[in-house]
Coordinates of C-alpha atoms in Angstrom, one line a residue:
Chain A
X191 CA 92.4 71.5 121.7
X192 CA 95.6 71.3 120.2
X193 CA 98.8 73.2 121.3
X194 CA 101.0 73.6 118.0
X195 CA 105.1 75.4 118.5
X196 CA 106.0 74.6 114.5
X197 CA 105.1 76.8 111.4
X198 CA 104.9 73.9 109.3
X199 CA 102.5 72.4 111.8
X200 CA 100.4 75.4 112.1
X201 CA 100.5 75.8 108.4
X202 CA 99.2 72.7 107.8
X203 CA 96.7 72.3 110.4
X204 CA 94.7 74.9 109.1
X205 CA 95.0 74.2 106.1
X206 CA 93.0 71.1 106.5
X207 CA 90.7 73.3 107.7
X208 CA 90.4 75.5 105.5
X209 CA 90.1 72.4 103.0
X210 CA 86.8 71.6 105.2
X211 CA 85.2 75.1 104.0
X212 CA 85.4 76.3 107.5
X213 CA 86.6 79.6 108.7
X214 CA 89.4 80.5 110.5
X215 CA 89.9 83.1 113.5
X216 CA 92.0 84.1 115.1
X217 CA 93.3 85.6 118.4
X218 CA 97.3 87.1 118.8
X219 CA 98.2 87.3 122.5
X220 CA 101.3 87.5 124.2
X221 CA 99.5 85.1 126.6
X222 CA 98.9 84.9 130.6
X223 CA 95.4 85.5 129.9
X224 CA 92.5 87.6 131.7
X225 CA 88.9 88.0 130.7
X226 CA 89.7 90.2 127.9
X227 CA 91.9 87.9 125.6
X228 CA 88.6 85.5 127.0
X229 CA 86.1 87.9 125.5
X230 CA 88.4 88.1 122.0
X231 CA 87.8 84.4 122.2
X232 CA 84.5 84.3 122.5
X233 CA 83.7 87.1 119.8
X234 CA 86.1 85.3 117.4
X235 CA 84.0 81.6 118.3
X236 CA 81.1 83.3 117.3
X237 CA 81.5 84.8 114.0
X238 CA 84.1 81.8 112.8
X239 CA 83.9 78.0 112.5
X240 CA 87.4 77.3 114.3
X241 CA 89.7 79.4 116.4
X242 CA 93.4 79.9 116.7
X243 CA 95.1 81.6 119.6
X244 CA 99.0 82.5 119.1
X245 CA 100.5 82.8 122.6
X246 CA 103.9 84.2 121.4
X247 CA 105.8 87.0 123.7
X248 CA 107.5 88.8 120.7
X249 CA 110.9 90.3 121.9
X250 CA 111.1 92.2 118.5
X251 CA 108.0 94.6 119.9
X252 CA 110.3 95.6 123.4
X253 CA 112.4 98.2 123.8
X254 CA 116.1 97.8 125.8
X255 CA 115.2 97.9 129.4
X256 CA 111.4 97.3 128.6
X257 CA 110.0 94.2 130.4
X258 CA 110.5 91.4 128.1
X259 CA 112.2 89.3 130.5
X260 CA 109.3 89.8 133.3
X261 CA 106.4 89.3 131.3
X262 CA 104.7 86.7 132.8
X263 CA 104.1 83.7 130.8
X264 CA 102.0 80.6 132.0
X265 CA 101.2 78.3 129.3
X266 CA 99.6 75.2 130.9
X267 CA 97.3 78.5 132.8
X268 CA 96.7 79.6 129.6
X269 CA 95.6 76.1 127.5
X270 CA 93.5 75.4 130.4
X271 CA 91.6 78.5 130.1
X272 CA 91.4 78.8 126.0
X273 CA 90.5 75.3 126.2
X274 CA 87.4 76.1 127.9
X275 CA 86.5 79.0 125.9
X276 CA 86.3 76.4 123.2
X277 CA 89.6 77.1 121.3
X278 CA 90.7 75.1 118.8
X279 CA 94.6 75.7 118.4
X280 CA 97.3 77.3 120.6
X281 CA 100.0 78.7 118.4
X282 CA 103.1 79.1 121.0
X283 CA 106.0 79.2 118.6
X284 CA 109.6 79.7 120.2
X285 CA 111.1 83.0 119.5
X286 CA 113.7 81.2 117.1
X287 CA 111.0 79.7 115.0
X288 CA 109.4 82.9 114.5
X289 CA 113.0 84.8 114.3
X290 CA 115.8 81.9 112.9
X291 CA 119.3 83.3 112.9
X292 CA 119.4 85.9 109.9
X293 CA 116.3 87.1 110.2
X294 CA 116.2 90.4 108.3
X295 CA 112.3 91.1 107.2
X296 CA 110.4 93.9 108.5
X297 CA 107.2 95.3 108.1
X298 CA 106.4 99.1 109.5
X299 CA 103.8 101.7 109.2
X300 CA 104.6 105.1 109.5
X301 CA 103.1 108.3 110.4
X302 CA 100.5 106.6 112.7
X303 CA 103.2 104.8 114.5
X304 CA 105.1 108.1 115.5
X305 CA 102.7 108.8 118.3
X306 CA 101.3 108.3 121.7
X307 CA 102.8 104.5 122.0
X308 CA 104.8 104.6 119.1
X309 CA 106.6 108.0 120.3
X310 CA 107.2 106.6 124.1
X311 CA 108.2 103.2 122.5
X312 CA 110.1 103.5 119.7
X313 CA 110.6 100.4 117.0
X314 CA 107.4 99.0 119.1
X315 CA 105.5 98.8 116.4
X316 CA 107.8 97.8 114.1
X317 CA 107.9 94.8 115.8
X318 CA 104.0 94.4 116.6
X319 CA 103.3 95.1 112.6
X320 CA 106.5 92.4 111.7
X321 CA 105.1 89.6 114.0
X322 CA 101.7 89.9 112.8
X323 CA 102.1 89.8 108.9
X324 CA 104.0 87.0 109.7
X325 CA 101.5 85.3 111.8
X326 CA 98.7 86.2 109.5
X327 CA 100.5 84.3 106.9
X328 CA 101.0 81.4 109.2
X329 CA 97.6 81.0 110.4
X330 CA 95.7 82.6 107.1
X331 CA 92.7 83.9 109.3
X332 CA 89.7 85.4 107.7
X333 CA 89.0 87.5 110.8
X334 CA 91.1 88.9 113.3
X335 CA 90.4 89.9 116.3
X336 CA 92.1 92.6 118.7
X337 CA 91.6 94.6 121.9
X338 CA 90.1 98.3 121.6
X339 CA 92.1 98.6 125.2
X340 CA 95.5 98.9 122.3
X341 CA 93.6 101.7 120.5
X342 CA 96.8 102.4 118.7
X343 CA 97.7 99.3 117.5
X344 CA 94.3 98.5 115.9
X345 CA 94.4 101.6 114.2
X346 CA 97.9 100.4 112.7
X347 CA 97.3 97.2 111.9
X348 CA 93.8 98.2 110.2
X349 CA 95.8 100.3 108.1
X350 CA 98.5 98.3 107.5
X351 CA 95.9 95.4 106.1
X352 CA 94.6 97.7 104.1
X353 CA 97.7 99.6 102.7
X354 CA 99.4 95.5 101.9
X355 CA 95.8 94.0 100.6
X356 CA 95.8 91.4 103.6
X357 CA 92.9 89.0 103.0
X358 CA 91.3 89.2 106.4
X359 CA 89.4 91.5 108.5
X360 CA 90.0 92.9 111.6
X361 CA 87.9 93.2 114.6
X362 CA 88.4 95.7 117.4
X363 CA 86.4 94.4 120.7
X364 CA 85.8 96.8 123.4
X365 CA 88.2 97.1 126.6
X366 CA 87.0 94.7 129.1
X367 CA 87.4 96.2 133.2
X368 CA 88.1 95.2 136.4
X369 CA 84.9 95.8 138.5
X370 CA 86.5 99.0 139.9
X371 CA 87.3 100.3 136.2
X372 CA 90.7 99.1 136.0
X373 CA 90.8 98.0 132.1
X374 CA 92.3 94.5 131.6
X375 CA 96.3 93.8 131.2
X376 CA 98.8 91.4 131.3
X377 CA 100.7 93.7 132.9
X378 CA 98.6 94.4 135.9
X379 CA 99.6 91.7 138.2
X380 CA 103.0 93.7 138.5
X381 CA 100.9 95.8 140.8
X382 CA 101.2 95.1 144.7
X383 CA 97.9 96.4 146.5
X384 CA 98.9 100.0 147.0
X385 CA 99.4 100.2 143.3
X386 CA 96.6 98.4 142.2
X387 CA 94.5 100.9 144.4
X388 CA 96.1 104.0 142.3
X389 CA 95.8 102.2 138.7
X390 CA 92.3 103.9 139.2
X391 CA 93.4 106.9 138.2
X392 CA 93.2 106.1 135.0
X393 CA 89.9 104.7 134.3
X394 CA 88.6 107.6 136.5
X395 CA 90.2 110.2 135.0
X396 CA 88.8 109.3 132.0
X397 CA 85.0 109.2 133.4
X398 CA 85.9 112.6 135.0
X399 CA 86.1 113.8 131.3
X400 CA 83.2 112.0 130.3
X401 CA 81.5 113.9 132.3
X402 CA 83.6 117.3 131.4
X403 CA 82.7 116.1 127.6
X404 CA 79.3 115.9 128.6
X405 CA 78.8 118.9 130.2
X406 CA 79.5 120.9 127.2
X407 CA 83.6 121.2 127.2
X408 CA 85.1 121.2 123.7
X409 CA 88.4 122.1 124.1
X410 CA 91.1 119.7 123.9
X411 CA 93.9 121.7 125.4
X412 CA 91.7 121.9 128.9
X413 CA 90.3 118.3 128.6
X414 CA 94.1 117.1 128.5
X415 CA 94.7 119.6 131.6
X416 CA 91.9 118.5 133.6
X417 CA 93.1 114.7 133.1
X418 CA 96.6 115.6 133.9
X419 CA 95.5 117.2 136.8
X420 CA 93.3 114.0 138.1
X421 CA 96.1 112.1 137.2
X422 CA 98.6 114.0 139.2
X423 CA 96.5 113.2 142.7
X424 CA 97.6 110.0 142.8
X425 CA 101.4 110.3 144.0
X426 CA 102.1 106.5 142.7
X427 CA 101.2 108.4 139.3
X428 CA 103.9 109.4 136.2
X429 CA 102.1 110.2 133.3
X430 CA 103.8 109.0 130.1
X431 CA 101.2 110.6 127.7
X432 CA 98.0 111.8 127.6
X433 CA 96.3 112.7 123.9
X434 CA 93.5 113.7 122.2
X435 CA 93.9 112.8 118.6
X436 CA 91.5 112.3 115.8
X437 CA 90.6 108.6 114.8
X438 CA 92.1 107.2 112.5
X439 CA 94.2 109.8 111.3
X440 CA 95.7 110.5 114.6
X441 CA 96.7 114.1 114.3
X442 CA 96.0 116.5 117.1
X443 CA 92.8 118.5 117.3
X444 CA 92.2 122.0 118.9
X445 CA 88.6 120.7 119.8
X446 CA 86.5 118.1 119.7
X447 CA 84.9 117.1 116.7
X448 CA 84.3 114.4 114.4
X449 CA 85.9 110.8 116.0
X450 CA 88.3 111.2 119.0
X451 CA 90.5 108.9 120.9
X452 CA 91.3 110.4 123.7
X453 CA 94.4 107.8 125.1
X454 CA 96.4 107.3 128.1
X455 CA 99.7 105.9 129.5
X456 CA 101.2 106.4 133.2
X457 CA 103.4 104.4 135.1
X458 CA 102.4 103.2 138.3
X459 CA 105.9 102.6 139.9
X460 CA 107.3 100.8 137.2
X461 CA 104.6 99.3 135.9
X462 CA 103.1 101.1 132.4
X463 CA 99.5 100.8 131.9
X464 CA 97.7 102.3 129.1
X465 CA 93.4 103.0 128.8
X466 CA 91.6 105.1 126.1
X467 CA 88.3 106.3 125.2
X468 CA 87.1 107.0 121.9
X469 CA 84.3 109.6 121.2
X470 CA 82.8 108.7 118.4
X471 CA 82.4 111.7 116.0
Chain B
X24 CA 92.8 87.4 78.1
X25 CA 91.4 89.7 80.4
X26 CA 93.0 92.7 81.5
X27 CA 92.3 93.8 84.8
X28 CA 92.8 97.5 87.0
X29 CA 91.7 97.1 90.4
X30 CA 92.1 95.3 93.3
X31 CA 89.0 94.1 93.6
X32 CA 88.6 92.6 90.6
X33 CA 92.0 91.2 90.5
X34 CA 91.3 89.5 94.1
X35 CA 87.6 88.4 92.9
X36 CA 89.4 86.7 89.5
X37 CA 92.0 84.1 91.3
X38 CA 89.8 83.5 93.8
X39 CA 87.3 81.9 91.5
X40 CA 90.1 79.9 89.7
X41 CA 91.2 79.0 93.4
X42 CA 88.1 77.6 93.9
X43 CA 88.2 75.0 90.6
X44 CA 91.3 73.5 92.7
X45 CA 93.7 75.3 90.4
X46 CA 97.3 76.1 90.7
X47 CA 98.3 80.1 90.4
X48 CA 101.5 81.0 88.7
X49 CA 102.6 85.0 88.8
X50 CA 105.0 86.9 86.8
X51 CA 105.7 90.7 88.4
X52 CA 106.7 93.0 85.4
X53 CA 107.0 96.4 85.0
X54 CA 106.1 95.7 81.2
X55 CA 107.2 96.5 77.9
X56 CA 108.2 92.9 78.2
X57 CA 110.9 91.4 76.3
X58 CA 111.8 87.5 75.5
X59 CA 113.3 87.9 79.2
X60 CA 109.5 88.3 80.5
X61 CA 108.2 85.9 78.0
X62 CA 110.2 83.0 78.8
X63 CA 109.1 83.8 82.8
X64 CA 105.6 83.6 81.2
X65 CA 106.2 80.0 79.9
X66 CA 107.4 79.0 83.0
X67 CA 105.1 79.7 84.7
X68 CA 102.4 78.4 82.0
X69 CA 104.1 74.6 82.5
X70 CA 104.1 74.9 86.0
X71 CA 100.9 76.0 86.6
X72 CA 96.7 75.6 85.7
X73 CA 96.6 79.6 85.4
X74 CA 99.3 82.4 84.6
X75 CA 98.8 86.3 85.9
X76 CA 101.2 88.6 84.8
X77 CA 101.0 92.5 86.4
X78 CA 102.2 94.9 84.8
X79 CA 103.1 97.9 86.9
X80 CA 105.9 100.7 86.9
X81 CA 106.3 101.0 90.7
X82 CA 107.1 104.7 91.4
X83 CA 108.4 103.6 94.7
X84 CA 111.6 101.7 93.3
X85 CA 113.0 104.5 91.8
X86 CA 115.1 107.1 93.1
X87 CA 115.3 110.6 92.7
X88 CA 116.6 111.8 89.2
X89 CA 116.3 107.9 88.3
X90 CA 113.9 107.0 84.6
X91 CA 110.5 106.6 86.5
X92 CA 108.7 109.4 84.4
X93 CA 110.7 108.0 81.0
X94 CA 110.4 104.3 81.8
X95 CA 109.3 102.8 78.1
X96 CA 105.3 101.7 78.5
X97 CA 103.0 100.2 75.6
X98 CA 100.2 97.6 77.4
X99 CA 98.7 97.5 74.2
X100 CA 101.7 95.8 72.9
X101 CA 102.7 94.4 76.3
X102 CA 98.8 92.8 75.8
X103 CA 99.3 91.1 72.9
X104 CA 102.4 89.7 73.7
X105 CA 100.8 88.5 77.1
X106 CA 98.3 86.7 75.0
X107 CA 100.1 85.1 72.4
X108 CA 102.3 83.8 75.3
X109 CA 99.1 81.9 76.9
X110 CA 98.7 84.1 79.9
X111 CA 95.1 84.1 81.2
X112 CA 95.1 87.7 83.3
X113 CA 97.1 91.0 82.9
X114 CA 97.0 93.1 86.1
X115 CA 97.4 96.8 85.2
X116 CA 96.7 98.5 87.8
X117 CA 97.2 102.6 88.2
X118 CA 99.6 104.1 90.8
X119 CA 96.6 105.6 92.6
X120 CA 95.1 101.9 92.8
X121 CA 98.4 100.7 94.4
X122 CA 99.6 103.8 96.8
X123 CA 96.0 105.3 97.7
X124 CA 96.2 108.7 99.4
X125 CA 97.5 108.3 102.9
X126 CA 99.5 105.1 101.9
X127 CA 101.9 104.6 105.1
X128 CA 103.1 100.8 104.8
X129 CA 106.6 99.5 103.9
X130 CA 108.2 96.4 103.8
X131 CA 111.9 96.1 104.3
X132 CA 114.6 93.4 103.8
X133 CA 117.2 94.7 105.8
X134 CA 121.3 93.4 105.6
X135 CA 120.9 91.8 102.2
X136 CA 119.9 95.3 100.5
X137 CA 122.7 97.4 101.9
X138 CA 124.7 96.4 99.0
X139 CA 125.0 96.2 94.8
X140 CA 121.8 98.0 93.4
X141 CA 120.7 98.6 97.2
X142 CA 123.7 100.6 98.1
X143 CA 123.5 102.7 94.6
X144 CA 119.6 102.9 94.5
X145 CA 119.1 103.8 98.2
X146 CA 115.1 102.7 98.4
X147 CA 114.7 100.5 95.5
X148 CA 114.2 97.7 97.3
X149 CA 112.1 99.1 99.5
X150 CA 110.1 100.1 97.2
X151 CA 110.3 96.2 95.7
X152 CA 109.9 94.5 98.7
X153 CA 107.0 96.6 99.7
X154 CA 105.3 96.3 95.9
X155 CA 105.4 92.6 95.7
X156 CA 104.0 91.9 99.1
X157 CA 100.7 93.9 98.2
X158 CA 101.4 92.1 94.4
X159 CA 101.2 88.4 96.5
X160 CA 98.4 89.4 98.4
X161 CA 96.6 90.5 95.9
X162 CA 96.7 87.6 93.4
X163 CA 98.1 85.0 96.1
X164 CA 99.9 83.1 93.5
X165 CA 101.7 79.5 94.4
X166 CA 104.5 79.9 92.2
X167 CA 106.0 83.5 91.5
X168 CA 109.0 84.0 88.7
X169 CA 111.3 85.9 88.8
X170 CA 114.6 86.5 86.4
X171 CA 117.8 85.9 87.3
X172 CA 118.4 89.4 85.9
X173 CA 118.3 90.6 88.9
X174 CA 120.1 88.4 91.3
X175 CA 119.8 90.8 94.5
X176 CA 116.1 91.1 94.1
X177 CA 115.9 87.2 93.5
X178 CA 117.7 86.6 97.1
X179 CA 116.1 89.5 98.6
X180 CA 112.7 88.3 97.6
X181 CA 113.0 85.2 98.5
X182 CA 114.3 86.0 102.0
X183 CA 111.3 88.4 102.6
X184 CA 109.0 85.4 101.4
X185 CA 111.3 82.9 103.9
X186 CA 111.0 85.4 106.8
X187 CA 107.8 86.8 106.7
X188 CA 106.3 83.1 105.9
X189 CA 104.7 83.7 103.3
X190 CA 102.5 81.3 101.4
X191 CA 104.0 81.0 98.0
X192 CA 107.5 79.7 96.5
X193 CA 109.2 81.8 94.0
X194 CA 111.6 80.0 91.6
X195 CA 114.3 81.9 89.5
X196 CA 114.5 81.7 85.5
X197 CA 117.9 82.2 83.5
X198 CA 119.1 85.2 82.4
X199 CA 117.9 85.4 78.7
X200 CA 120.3 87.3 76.3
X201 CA 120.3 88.7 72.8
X202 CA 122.6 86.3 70.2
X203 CA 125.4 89.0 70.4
X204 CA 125.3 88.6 74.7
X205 CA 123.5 91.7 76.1
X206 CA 121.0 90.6 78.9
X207 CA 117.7 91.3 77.9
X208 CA 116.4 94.7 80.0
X209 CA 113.5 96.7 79.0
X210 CA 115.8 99.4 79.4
X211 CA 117.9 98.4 76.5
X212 CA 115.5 100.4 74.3
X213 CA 117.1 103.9 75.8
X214 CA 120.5 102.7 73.7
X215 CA 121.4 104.3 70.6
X216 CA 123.0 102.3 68.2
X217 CA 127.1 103.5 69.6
X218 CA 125.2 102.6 72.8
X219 CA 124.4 99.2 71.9
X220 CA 127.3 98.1 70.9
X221 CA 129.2 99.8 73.8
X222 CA 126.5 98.0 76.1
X223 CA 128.3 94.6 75.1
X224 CA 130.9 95.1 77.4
X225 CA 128.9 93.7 80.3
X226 CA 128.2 90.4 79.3
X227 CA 131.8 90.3 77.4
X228 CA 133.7 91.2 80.5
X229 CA 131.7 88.1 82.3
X230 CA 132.9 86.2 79.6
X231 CA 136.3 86.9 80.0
X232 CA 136.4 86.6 83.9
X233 CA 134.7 82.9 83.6
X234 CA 137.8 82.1 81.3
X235 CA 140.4 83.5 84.0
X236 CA 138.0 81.1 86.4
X237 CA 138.4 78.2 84.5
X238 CA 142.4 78.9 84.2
X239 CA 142.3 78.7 87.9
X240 CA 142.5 82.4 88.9
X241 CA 140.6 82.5 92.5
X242 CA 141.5 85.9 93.6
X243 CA 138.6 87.9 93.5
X244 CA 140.2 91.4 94.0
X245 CA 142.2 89.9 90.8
X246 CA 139.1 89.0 89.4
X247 CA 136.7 92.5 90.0
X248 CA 139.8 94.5 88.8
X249 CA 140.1 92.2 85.5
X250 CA 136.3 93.0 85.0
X251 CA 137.2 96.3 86.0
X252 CA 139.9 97.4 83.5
X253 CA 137.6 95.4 80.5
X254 CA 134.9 97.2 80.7
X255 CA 137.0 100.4 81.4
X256 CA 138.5 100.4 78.1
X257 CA 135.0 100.9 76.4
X258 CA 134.8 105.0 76.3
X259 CA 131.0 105.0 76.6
X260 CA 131.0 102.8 79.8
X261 CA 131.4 104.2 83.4
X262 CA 131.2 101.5 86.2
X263 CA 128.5 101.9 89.0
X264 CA 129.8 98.7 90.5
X265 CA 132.2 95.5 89.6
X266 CA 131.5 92.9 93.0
X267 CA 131.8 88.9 94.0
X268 CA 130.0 88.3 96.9
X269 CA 128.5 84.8 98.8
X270 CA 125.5 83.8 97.4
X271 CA 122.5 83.8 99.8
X272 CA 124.5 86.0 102.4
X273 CA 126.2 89.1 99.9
X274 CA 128.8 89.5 102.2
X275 CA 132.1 90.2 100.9
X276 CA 134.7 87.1 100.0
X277 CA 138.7 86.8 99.5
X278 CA 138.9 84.1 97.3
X279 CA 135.8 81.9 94.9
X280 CA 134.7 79.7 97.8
X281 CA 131.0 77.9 97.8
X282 CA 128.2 79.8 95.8
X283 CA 129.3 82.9 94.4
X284 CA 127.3 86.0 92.5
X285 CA 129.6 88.4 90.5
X286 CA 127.3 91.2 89.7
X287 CA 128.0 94.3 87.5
X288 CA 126.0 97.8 86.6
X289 CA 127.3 99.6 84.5
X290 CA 126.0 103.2 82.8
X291 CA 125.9 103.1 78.8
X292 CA 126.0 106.6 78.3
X293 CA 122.8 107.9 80.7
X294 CA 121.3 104.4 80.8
X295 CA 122.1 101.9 83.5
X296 CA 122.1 98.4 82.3
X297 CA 123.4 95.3 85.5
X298 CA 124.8 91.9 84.4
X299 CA 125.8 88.9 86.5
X300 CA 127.1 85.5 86.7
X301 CA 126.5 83.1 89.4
X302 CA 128.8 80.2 90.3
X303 CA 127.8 77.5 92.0
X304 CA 129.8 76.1 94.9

């Protein structure tokens, strides 16, 4: 495995490949992996002949007093472990040779991106959809593959390969959880014990309104109020926002009906953790 | 020849020459092309192995109250000429085609388009930036030409392709003019005859200022107000804007120091014709 921190490197390595007739894919993380960046891995080493993992922490996608600065970054953790999910490449550019001095280029989606994430977060996106057009350019994949646990963002950069004609596809895997629920992040060793203990709301709340859903409960006013509700048990627990929106529109619904996302985000002290279900329609 | 509509197709063509290891050279028009387009088109047929030229009349690079709905189109002349200059593909496609229901996807150079043509077309660039992006994706040229017509949208171009990494270079033709002057434009067919001749006091006034230049006149307030009071003494001419700014960086400048673009739009009665000089530092 190689680890690769120029664009002109990265350019040209797979380029080569591509040369070989073999197909690229390829895996954006902001790094300090868990088993769901793993599982990315694995999906994108089965459906393509050589793999490329970009560990880049993009400031452009934080907001002021967001935790750019904290987000943990290990990258000899990291290469060990995409090494022995059978990566090919690292891509761990520095934020100057992704963003030289002058850097004026922007890519953004809107309407989608005024939402859930996009609304707590704003210019989030706008730095999530700049950073990947210019990585997908950099590493020319012919799949891409994300996390369904960012429902929002897949739903944005889908559209925005389709609105800009990007040749590649994108592939939305499905959250990977903690044994106790607790879906995958990053950001989760922020949490000390007691907090870790009350990140559970989330992923419970949402199988609370499974169950609601399954019982016959349509109406997305009282599913939202029932998971508010479950939310506000947990005394650790802020709620940022909790939606129901149609997919992959993501305008709000009265009831339930055709595809749902039905998407979380709650502070647990300071930490911000998101989870999502989608019902599909 | 063939002329192409969608997408698809477009996408399916260049691949296939891709694939017989040739070279892709791309001319963006909005078409009824004059000997302005046609020299682009030669360019890019010594160049390249095979010459695309789309031919597209954006709707999102003009402005409210701007000439999108009068904008002069004839592919079936536009086709002929296209052929008889060697070009192997025109790329016609419809707005629909292009901005889809539901379209939500910009691109943005931002700094560089704050001034000339960006400050008095608020959204034109946008609206270029965003159409050639989808223009590159879709025929994924390795050479794209532009005129030096228009300067801003040659720098801001080739910023967005420097920043977002694209895979492409785009190289900048001469401004070609008519024997009395006048820069070749598309729009030039809007002038009446009174017009016409009026419309020569654009290229005349650049005339003039590269004299005072070569007498040694440095001063570039001197300099726009000498352009200034030229063009003002044609009746039919009222100035949009008369500037010398650095050349990549359009920022404002005392004195002729390094690379420096003196740009000019000017409206000929109701039409709005630009000139411009560059001088190399």
């Amino acid at each position: 495995m190689r680890v690769i921190s120029t664009i002109k490197e990265m350019k040209s390595a797979v380029r080569e490949v591509r040369g070989q007739g073999k197909s690229v894919g390829f895996v954006p993380t902001m790094g300090y992996l868990h088993n769901g960046h793993l599982t990315l891995m694995q999906e994108a080493k089965s459906k393509t002949d050589f793999v490329v993992v970009s560990i880049f922490v993009n400031p452009l996608q934080f907001g002021v007093g967001e935790d750019y600065e904290d987000y943990p970054r290990d990258l000899s953790r990291d290469s060990s472990l995409a090494e022995s999910a059978g990566v090919d490449i690292i891509f761990a550019p520095t934020v100057r040779e992704m963003y030289p001095k002058g850097y004026a280029t922007f890519v953004e989606v809107e309407k989608l991106t005024g939402v859930l994430c996009g609304k707590s977060r704003p210019g989030h996106f706008k730095g999530v959809t700049t950073v990947v057009t210019k990585l997908f350019n950099i590493v020319e994949p012919d799949i891409a593959f994300f996390g369904q646990k960012d429902a929002q963002q897949s739903i944005v950069l889908k559209k925005m390969v389709e609105d800009l004609n990007m040749n590649l596809k994108i592939e939305i895997v499905p959250i990977v959880r903690e044994k106790d629920g607790l879906a995958m992040s990053s950001r989760n060793s922020y949490l000390n014990s007691e907090e870790r203990r009350a990140a559970l709301a989330l992923s419970q709340s949402l199988e609370m309104v499974r169950e609601l859903i399954a019982s016959g409960e349509r109406n997305n006013l009282v599913l939202v109020d029932e998971i508010r509700k479950f939310i506000s048990r947990e005394p650790l627990a802020r709620i940022d926002y909790v939606e129901i929106l149609s997919v992959p529109d993501l305008e709000k619904t009265e009831f339930l009906q055709g595809s749902n996302l039905i998407a979380l985000a709650v502070f647990i002290g300071n930490t911000r953790l998101i989870d999502n279900m989608v019902l599909e329609g």
